[in-house]
Amino acid sequence: SQVDSDGNSYAHLYILNGALPPDQFKTKILNYKRQTPLHLAACILSKESMMQFLKKGFWNDLEVVDYRGQTPL
């Protein structure tokens, strides 16, 4: 569900604050820019955190294309 004016969910907000979201947020939630939390993680998190993010099961969002036509990786 959306929680801010940009359409970001709690999972997006965790990433924007530099933290990994809890496991219950493993869904393909899109904000208004058609970005999943994985899109934001690829831009914001360190390589180590990104690997942890993928290990938590967020790898199923790899094929989602955002408003610029880009996948998270």
C-alpha atoms as an extended CHARMM CRD file, in Angstrom:
* protein
*
        73  EXT
         1         1  SER       CA              0.0000000000        0.0000000000        0.0000000000  PROA      1               0.0000000000
         2         2  GLN       CA              1.0990000000        3.5630000000       -0.6710000000  PROA      2               0.0000000000
         3         3  VAL       CA              2.2330000000        5.6250000000        2.2730000000  PROA      3               0.0000000000
         4         4  ASP       CA              3.6700000000        8.8220000000        0.8040000000  PROA      4               0.0000000000
         5         5  SER       CA              2.9340000000       11.3180000000       -1.9740000000  PROA      5               0.0000000000
         6         6  ASP       CA              5.3590000000        9.5730000000       -4.3670000000  PROA      6               0.0000000000
         7         7  GLY       CA              3.4770000000        6.2980000000       -4.0620000000  PROA      7               0.0000000000
         8         8  ASN       CA              6.2330000000        4.6800000000       -2.0120000000  PROA      8               0.0000000000
         9         9  SER       CA              5.3400000000        1.7770000000        0.2490000000  PROA      9               0.0000000000
        10        10  TYR       CA              6.9170000000        0.9330000000        3.5900000000  PROA      10              0.0000000000
        11        11  ALA       CA              9.4220000000       -1.2710000000        1.7410000000  PROA      11              0.0000000000
        12        12  HSD       CA             10.4750000000        1.6880000000       -0.4440000000  PROA      12              0.0000000000
        13        13  LEU       CA             10.8070000000        3.8940000000        2.6290000000  PROA      13              0.0000000000
        14        14  TYR       CA             13.0510000000        1.3830000000        4.3940000000  PROA      14              0.0000000000
        15        15  ILE       CA             15.3910000000        1.4850000000        1.3950000000  PROA      15              0.0000000000
        16        16  LEU       CA             15.2790000000        5.2780000000        1.1230000000  PROA      16              0.0000000000
        17        17  ASN       CA             16.4140000000        5.3720000000        4.7600000000  PROA      17              0.0000000000
        18        18  GLY       CA             19.3070000000        2.9930000000        4.0630000000  PROA      18              0.0000000000
        19        19  ALA       CA             17.7880000000       -0.0650000000        5.7440000000  PROA      19              0.0000000000
        20        20  LEU       CA             16.6740000000       -3.4690000000        4.5210000000  PROA      20              0.0000000000
        21        21  PRO       CA             12.9090000000       -4.0030000000        4.7870000000  PROA      21              0.0000000000
        22        22  PRO       CA             11.5320000000       -6.8760000000        6.8790000000  PROA      22              0.0000000000
        23        23  ASP       CA             10.7260000000      -10.1420000000        5.1150000000  PROA      23              0.0000000000
        24        24  GLN       CA              6.9700000000       -9.4860000000        4.9110000000  PROA      24              0.0000000000
        25        25  PHE       CA              7.5990000000       -6.8540000000        2.1890000000  PROA      25              0.0000000000
        26        26  LYS       CA              8.5480000000       -9.3670000000       -0.5370000000  PROA      26              0.0000000000
        27        27  THR       CA              6.1360000000       -8.0900000000       -3.1650000000  PROA      27              0.0000000000
        28        28  LYS       CA              6.3720000000       -6.2730000000       -6.4690000000  PROA      28              0.0000000000
        29        29  ILE       CA              5.0970000000       -2.9670000000       -5.1360000000  PROA      29              0.0000000000
        30        30  LEU       CA              5.5150000000       -0.1020000000       -7.6050000000  PROA      30              0.0000000000
        31        31  ASN       CA              5.7210000000        3.5720000000       -6.7190000000  PROA      31              0.0000000000
        32        32  TYR       CA              4.5150000000        6.2880000000       -9.1190000000  PROA      32              0.0000000000
        33        33  LYS       CA              7.7660000000        5.9850000000      -11.1090000000  PROA      33              0.0000000000
        34        34  ARG       CA              7.0520000000        2.2480000000      -11.5320000000  PROA      34              0.0000000000
        35        35  GLN       CA             10.0230000000        1.4530000000       -9.2740000000  PROA      35              0.0000000000
        36        36  THR       CA             10.0850000000       -1.5390000000       -6.9770000000  PROA      36              0.0000000000
        37        37  PRO       CA             12.0520000000       -1.4320000000       -3.7190000000  PROA      37              0.0000000000
        38        38  LEU       CA             14.7760000000       -3.2920000000       -5.6480000000  PROA      38              0.0000000000
        39        39  HSD       CA             15.1060000000       -0.3690000000       -8.0930000000  PROA      39              0.0000000000
        40        40  LEU       CA             15.7780000000        1.9650000000       -5.1660000000  PROA      40              0.0000000000
        41        41  ALA       CA             18.1050000000       -0.5200000000       -3.4810000000  PROA      41              0.0000000000
        42        42  ALA       CA             20.2440000000       -0.7330000000       -6.6190000000  PROA      42              0.0000000000
        43        43  CYS       CA             20.7460000000        3.0520000000       -6.4820000000  PROA      43              0.0000000000
        44        44  ILE       CA             21.0750000000        3.5830000000       -2.7490000000  PROA      44              0.0000000000
        45        45  LEU       CA             22.4560000000        0.5220000000       -0.9540000000  PROA      45              0.0000000000
        46        46  SER       CA             26.0480000000       -0.6540000000       -0.8210000000  PROA      46              0.0000000000
        47        47  LYS       CA             27.0130000000       -3.7570000000       -2.7760000000  PROA      47              0.0000000000
        48        48  GLU       CA             26.9980000000       -5.7980000000        0.4390000000  PROA      48              0.0000000000
        49        49  SER       CA             23.5350000000       -4.5970000000        1.4290000000  PROA      49              0.0000000000
        50        50  MET       CA             22.2840000000       -5.2230000000       -2.0860000000  PROA      50              0.0000000000
        51        51  MET       CA             23.4690000000       -8.8410000000       -1.8770000000  PROA      51              0.0000000000
        52        52  GLN       CA             21.6400000000       -9.2420000000        1.4470000000  PROA      52              0.0000000000
        53        53  PHE       CA             18.5530000000       -7.7100000000       -0.1270000000  PROA      53              0.0000000000
        54        54  LEU       CA             18.6600000000      -10.2680000000       -2.9500000000  PROA      54              0.0000000000
        55        55  LYS       CA             19.2500000000      -13.1180000000       -0.4880000000  PROA      55              0.0000000000
        56        56  LYS       CA             16.1020000000      -12.0480000000        1.3770000000  PROA      56              0.0000000000
        57        57  GLY       CA             14.1030000000      -12.9770000000       -1.7170000000  PROA      57              0.0000000000
        58        58  PHE       CA             13.6670000000       -9.7010000000       -3.5650000000  PROA      58              0.0000000000
        59        59  TRP       CA             15.3390000000      -11.1420000000       -6.6840000000  PROA      59              0.0000000000
        60        60  ASN       CA             11.8940000000      -11.8400000000       -8.2000000000  PROA      60              0.0000000000
        61        61  ASP       CA             11.6860000000       -8.1200000000       -9.0540000000  PROA      61              0.0000000000
        62        62  LEU       CA             14.6570000000       -8.2260000000      -11.4490000000  PROA      62              0.0000000000
        63        63  GLU       CA             12.5080000000       -8.1090000000      -14.5980000000  PROA      63              0.0000000000
        64        64  VAL       CA             10.3010000000       -5.1520000000      -13.5940000000  PROA      64              0.0000000000
        65        65  VAL       CA             10.8380000000       -2.1170000000      -15.8570000000  PROA      65              0.0000000000
        66        66  ASP       CA             10.5200000000        1.3970000000      -14.4030000000  PROA      66              0.0000000000
        67        67  TYR       CA              9.3250000000        4.6180000000      -16.0640000000  PROA      67              0.0000000000
        68        68  ARG       CA             12.6980000000        4.9930000000      -17.8190000000  PROA      68              0.0000000000
        69        69  GLY       CA             12.5570000000        1.4630000000      -19.2180000000  PROA      69              0.0000000000
        70        70  GLN       CA             15.2280000000        0.1990000000      -16.8210000000  PROA      70              0.0000000000
        71        71  THR       CA             15.3280000000       -2.9190000000      -14.6980000000  PROA      71              0.0000000000
        72        72  PRO       CA             16.8100000000       -2.6800000000      -11.1830000000  PROA      72              0.0000000000
        73        73  LEU       CA             20.2050000000       -4.0180000000      -12.2340000000  PROA      73              0.0000000000
